[in-house]
XYZ file of C-alpha atoms in Angstrom:
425
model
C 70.798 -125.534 64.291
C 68.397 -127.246 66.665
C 72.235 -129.501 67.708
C 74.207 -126.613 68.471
C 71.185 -125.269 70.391
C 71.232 -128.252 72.085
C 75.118 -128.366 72.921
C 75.031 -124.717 73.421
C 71.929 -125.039 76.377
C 74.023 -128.072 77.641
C 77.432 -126.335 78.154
C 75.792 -123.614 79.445
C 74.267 -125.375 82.218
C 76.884 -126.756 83.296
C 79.220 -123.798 83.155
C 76.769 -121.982 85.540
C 76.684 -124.783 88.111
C 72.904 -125.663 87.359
C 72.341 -129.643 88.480
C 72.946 -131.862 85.736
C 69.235 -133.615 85.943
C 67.612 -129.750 85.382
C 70.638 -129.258 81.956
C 69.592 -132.092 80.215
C 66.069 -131.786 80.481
C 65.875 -127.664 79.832
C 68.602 -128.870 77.015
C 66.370 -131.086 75.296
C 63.260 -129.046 75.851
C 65.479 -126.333 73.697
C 65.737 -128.875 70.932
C 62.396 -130.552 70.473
C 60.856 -126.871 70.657
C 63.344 -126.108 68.310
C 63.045 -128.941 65.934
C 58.988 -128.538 66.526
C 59.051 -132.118 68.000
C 55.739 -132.197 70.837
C 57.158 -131.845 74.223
C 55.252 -135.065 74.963
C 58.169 -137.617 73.272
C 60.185 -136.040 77.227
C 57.940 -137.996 79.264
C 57.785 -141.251 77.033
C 61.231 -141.472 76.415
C 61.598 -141.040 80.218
C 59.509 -143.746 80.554
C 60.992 -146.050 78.561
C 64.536 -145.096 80.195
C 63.621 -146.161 83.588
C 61.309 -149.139 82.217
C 64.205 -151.790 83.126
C 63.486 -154.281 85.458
C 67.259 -154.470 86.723
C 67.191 -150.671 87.436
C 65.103 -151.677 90.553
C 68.333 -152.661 91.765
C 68.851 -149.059 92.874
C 66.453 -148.570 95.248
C 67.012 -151.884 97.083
C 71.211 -151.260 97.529
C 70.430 -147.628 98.569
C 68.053 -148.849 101.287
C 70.389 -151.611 102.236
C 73.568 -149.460 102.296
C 71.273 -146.596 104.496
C 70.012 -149.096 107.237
C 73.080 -150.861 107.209
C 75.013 -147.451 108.182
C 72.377 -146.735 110.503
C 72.622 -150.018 112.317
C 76.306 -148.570 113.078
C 78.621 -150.490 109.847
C 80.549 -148.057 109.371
C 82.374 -148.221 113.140
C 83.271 -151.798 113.110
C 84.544 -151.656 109.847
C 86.980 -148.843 110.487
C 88.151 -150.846 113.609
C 88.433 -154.076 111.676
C 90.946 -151.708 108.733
C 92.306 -150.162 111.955
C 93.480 -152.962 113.284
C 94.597 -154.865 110.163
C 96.907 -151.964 108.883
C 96.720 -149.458 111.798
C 99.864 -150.435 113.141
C 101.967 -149.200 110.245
C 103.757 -145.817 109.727
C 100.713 -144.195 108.347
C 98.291 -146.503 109.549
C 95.387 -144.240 109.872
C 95.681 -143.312 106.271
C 96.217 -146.962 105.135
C 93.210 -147.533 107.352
C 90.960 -144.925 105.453
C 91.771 -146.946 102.585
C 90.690 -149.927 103.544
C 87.523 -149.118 105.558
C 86.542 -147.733 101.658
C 87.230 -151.345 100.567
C 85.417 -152.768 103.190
C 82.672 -150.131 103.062
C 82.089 -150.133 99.545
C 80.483 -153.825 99.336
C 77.701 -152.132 101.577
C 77.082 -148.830 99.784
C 77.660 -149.059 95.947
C 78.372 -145.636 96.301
C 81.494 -143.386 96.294
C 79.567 -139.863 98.087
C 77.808 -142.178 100.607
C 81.360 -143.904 101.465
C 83.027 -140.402 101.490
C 80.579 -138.608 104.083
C 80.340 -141.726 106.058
C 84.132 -142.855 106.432
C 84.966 -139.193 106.131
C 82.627 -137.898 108.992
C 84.406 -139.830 111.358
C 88.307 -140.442 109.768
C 89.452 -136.932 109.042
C 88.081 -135.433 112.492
C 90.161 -138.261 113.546
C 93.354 -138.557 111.354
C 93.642 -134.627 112.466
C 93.112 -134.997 116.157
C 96.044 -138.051 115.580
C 98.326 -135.443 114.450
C 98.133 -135.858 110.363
C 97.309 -132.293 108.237
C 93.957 -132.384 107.618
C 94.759 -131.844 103.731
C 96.225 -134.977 103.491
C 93.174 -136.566 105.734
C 90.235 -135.060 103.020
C 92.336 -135.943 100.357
C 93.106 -139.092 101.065
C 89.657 -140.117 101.972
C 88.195 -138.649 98.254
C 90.571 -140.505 96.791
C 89.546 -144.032 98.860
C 86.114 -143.209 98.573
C 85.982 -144.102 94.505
C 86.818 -147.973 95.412
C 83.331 -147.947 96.515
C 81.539 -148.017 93.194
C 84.233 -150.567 91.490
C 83.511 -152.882 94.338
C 80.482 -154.704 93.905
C 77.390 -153.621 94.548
C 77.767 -150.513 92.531
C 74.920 -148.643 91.000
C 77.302 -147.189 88.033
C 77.532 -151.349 86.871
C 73.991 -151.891 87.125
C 73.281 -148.457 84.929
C 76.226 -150.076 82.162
C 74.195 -153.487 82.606
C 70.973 -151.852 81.818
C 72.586 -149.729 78.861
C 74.630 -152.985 77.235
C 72.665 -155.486 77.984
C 75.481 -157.416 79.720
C 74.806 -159.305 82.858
C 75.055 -156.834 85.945
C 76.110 -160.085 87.867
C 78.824 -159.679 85.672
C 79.715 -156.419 85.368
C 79.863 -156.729 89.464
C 82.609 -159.226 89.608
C 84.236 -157.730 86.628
C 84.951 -154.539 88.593
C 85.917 -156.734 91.965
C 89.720 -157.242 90.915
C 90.770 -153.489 89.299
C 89.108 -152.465 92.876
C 90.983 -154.802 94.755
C 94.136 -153.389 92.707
C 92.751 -149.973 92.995
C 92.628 -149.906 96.812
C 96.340 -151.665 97.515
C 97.736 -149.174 95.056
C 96.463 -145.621 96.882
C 97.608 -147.760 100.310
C 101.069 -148.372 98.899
C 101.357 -144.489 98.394
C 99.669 -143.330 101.322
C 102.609 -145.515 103.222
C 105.100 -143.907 101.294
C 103.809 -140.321 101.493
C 104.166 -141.017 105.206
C 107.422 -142.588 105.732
C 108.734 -139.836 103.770
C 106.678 -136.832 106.270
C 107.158 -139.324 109.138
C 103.392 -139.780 109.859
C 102.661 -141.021 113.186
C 101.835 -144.692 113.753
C 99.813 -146.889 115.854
C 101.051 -149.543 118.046
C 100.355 -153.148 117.172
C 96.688 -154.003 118.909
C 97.343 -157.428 119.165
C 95.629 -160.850 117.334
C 92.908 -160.838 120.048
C 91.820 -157.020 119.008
C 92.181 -158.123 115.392
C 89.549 -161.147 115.954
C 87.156 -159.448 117.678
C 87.287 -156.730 115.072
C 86.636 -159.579 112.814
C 83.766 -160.668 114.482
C 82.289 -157.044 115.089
C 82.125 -156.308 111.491
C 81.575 -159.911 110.025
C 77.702 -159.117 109.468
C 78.637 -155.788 107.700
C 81.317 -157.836 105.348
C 78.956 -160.895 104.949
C 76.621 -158.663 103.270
C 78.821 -158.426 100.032
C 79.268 -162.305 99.933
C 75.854 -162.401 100.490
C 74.981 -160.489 96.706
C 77.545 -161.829 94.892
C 76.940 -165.603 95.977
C 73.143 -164.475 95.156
C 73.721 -163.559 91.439
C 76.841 -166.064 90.676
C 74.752 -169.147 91.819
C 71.595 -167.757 89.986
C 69.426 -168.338 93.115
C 68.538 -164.718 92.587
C 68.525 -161.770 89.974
C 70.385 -158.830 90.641
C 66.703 -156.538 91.631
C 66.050 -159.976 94.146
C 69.248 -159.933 95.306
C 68.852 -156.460 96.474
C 65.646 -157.178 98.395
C 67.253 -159.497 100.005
C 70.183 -157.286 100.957
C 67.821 -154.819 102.370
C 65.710 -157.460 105.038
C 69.404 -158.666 105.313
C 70.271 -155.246 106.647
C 67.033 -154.447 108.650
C 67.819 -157.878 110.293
C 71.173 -157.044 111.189
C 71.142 -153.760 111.720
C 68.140 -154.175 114.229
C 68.565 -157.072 116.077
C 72.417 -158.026 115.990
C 74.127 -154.457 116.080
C 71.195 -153.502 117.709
C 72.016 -149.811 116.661
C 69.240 -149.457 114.253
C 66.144 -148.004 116.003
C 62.469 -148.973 114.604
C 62.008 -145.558 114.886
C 64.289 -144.654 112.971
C 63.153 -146.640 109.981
C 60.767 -144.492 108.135
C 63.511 -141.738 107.937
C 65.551 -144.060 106.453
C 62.848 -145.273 103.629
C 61.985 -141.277 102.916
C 65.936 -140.843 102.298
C 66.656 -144.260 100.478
C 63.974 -143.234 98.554
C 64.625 -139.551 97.464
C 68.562 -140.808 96.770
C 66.830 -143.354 94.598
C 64.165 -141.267 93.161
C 66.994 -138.560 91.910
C 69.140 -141.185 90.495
C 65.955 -142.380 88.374
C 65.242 -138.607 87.440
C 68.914 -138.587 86.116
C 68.385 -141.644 84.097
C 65.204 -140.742 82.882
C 66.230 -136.782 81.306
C 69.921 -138.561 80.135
C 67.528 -141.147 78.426
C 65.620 -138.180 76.482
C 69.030 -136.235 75.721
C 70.890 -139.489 74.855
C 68.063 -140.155 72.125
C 68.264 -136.797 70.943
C 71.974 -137.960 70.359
C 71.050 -141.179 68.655
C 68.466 -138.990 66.052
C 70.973 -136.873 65.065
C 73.383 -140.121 64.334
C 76.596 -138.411 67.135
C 77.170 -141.581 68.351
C 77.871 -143.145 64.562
C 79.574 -139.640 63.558
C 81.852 -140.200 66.536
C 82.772 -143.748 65.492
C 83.333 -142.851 61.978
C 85.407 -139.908 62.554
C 87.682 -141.773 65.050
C 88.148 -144.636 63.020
C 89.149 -143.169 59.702
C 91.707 -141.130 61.785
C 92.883 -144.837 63.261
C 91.647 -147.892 63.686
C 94.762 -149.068 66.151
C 92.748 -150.514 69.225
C 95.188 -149.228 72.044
C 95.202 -145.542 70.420
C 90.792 -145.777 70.203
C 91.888 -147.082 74.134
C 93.709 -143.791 74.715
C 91.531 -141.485 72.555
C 88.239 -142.837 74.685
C 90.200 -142.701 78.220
C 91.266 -138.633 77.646
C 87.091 -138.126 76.293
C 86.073 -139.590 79.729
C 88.579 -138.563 82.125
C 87.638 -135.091 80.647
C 84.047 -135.147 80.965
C 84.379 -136.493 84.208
C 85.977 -133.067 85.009
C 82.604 -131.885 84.518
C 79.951 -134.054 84.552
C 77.819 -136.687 87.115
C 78.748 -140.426 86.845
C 75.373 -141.913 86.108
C 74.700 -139.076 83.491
C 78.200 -139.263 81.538
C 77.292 -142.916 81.158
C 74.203 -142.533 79.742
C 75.369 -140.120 77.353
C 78.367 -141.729 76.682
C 78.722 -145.157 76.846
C 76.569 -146.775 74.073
C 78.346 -144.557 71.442
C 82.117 -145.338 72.593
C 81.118 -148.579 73.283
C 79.972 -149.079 69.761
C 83.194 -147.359 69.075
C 85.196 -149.639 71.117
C 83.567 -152.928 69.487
C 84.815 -151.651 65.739
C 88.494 -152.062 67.273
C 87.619 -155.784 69.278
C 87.668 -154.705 72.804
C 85.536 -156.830 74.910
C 82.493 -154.969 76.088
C 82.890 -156.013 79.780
C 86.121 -154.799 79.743
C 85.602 -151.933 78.139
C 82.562 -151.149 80.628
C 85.074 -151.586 83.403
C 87.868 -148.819 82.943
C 84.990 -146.753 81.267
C 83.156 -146.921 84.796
C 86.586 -146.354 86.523
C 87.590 -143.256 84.598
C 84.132 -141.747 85.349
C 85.224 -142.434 89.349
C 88.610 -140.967 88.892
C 86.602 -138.114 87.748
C 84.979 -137.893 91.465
C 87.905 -136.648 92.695
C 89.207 -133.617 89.893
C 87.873 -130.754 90.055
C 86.098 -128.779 89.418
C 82.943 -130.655 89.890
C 84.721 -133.574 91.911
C 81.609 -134.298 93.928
C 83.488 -136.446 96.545
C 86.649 -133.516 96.711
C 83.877 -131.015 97.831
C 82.148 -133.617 100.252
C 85.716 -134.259 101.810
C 86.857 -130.293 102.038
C 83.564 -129.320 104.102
C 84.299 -132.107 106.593
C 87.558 -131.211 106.729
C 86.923 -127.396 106.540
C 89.742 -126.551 103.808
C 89.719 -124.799 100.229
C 89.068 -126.664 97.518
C 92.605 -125.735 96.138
C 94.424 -127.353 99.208
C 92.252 -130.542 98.756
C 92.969 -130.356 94.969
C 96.802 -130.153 95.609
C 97.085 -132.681 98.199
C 95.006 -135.375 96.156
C 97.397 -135.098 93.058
C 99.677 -138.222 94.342
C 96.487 -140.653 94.761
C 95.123 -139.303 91.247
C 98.387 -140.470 89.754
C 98.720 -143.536 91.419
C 95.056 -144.041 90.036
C 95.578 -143.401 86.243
C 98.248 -145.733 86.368
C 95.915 -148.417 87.688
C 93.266 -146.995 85.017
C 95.768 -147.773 82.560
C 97.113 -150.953 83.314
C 93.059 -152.440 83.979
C 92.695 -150.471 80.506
C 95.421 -151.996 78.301
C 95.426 -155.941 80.339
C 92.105 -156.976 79.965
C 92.964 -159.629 82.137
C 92.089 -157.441 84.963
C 88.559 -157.146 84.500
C 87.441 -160.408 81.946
C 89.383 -163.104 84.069
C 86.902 -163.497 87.021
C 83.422 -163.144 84.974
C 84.934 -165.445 82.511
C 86.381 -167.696 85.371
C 82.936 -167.871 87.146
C 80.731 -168.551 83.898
C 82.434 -171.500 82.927
C-alpha cells in the first residue's frame, strides 16, 4: 500500500506539471505518514544526501560558468566557431554547434548553454535568413554537448552516487561529446545543402587567429580543470575554486566585461542555481531510500535478469527505461533515482561502471530535448517565439542522429573507458 501510494503521489505530480523537487518530497511525505515512519528521517536523510564533499563541486562550476558569461565568454566563443566553420553552406548552424562545444567546458550545463548561445544565435540565424524552427531546434539539440563535456554537474552527481572518481567520469564523457557534437554538425550541413541554407564567406586566417586569441581565456578554462584533477594537484571541489578566481580574474581584468558591481548579483544567482540543485539531491536522496527499503532496486535486477541475462539486451532494456523517463523527468533527479539500481543491474551482466555511467548520463541529455518536459526545447521555443510542436518536429533529425551516437558510445565501450583508462596508467 504505502508503495503504490508512493508511485501513485509521484506520477501524479508529475502529470500535473508540479516541479520535480516539491513531487518527491510531498511523495515521500505520503509514504512515511503512511507507513507511520516520523517525518523527521526527511531531513536526515537529506542531510546525509548532500553530506559529500565532492558535491561542493556544484556551487564552484555554477559561479565560474556565471562570471565567466558575464565577463562576455559567450561572444568570443561564437566568433571563434564562426569563423572556424562559418564559412560552410550552413555555417551558422554548424557554428551553433560548436560554440555548444566550446561553451560547454565553461558551464557544465545544458539550460545555461541553451539560453546563453540561444539568446544571441537564433535572433541571429533568423535575421541571416534560416527558419527560426530550424534555429531553436538546432540550438536544443547542441545545447546537450554541454553536460558530456567536462565540467558537468550530471558526472559529479554519478561520482558522488558510485563512488567513481569524478576526475574520471569527466574525461570519460570528453570523447562521446566530442563524437556527439561532429555528428549533429555533419547533419546540420546536410539538412542545409539539401534546403540550400545560406553561407558565409571565408573570413580569412587573420580573423580566425584573432578569434583564437579573443576566446583563448574562455577555452583555457577547461584545460585548466581537467589538467587540475588528471595531475592530482587538486580535487575536483578545489579545482572548482580555482575555476571560479580563474573566472573573476579573467572576466574582470582581461575581458574587462565583468563589472565589480555586478558581482554580488552574480553570487545571489550562482547561489540559488546551486542551492536548487542541492534541494533536488537532497528530496531524490529521501525518495531514492524509500526505494532502497522497499528492495525496487534488487526487484528490478532480479526481474530483468531471470527474463535475460544477455549484456547487450540488459544494454537495450536500460537505454528504452531512461530515454523514457527522460521524457518526463529532471536530469539530476532521474539519476538519483535511477542510477544505483541499474547500475547494480548493469554490473550482474559485466559492464564497466564508467561506461555504463556515461551513456546513462547521455540518455538522460537526449531526454533534454523530447518532449514533453524537454527543458532545453521549451528554453529554445520562447527565444525563438514558436510552438512547442514546430520545435518538436524540426528537432527530430538531430534526435536521431543522437541515438545513434547513444548507441554506438553504448555498445563500444571504447568510447568512454579508453581515455580514463589511458590517463590512469
Amino acid at each position: 500500500m504505502g508503495l503504490a501510494l508512493l508511485l501513485g503521489v509521484f506520477v501524479l505530480g508529475l502529470i500535473l506539471g508540479v516541479p520535480v523537487a516539491v513531487t518527491l518530497g510531498v511523495a515521500s511525505v505520503a509514504y512515511l505518514l503512511e507507513a507511520g515512519i516520523p517525518l523527521v528521517t526527511i531531513p536526515q536523510k537529506m542531510y546525509a544526501g548532500i553530506d559529500t564533499f565532492v558535491l561542493l563541486c556544484i556551487p564552484g562550476f555554477i559561479l565560474a560558468g556565471n562570471l565567466m558569461n558575464e565577463g562576455g565568454i559567450t561572444t568570443r566563443i561564437v566568433r571563434l566557431a564562426q569563423a572556424m566553420v562559418g564559412w560552410m553552406r550552413g555555417g551558422l548552424g554548424l557554428t551553433n554547434v560548436a560554440a555548444s562545444m566550446l561553451f560547454g567546458g565553461v558551464s557544465g550545463t545544458a539550460a545555461a548553454d541553451a539560453a546563453s548561445i540561444g539568446g544571441m544565435m537564433i535572433p541571429g540565424m533568423k535575421k541571416a535568413g534560416y527558419p527560426v524552427e530550424f534555429s531553436a531546434a538546432i540550438t536544443a539539440a547542441s545545447s546537450t554537448v554541454g553536460p558530456i563535456i567536462p565540467p558537468s554537474v550530471p558526472m559529479i552527481i554519478v561520482g558522488t552516487l558510485s563512488g567513481i572518481s569524478v576526475g574520471k567520469m569527466f574525461i570519460a564523457g570528453a570523447l562521446p561529446g566530442v563524437l556527439m557534437g561532429v555528428a549533429m554538425m555533419i547533419t546540420a550541413w546536410i539538412i542545409a545543402q539539401r534546403r540550400n541554407f545560406p553561407r558565409q564567406p571565408w573570413q580569412g586566417f587573420g580573423e580566425l587567429g584573432k578569434a583564437f586569441l579573443g576566446a583563448f581565456w574562455a577555452v583555457s578554462m577547461t584545460l585548466l580543470i581537467i589538467g587540475g584533477m588528471l595531475s592530482g594537484f587538486a580535487t575536483p571541489t578545489e579545482t572548482a575554486v580555482v575555476a571560479s578566481i580563474y573566472a573573476f580574474v579573467v572576466g574582470a581584468f582581461i575581458y574587462r566585461g565583468l563589472k565589480l558591481s555586478a558581482v554580488p548579483r552574480i553570487l545571489i544567482d550562482s547561489a540559488v542555481s546551486a542551492a536548487s540543485i542541492l534541494l533536488l539531491v537532497g528530496l531524490a536522496n529521501v525518495f531514492g531510500w524509500i526505494l532502497v527499503s522497499e528492495r525496487i532496486p534488487q526487484m528490478i535486477a532480479e526481474t530483468v535478469l531471470s527474463i535475460t541475462t544477455n549484456k547487450y539486451v540488459v544494454i537495450l532494456l536500460i537505454n528504452l527505461v531512461l530515454l523514457f523517463m527522460g521524457m518526463f523527468m529532471e536530469t539530476i533527479a532521474a539519476l538519483i533515482i535511477l542510477f544505483v539500481p541499474l547500475l547494480a543491474l548493469a554490473q550482474g551482466v559485466g559492464i564497466d561502471p564508467i561506461h555504463f555511467a556515461t551513456f546513462a548520463v547521455l540518455n538522460l541529455m537526449i531526454g533534454l530535448t523530447t518532449p514533453p518536459v524537454g527543458v532545453c526545447l521549451f528554453i529554445c521555443a520562447g527565444i525563438g517565439r514558436i510552438s512547442l510542436a514546430q520545435i518538436t518536429k524540426a528537432i527530430w533529425p538531430f534526435l536521431l542522429t543522437n541515438l545513434i551516437v547513444l548507441m554506438l558510445v553504448s555498445y563500444v565501450p571504447f568510447f568512454s573507458t579508453w581515455l580514463p583508462n589511458l590517463l590512469s596508467n
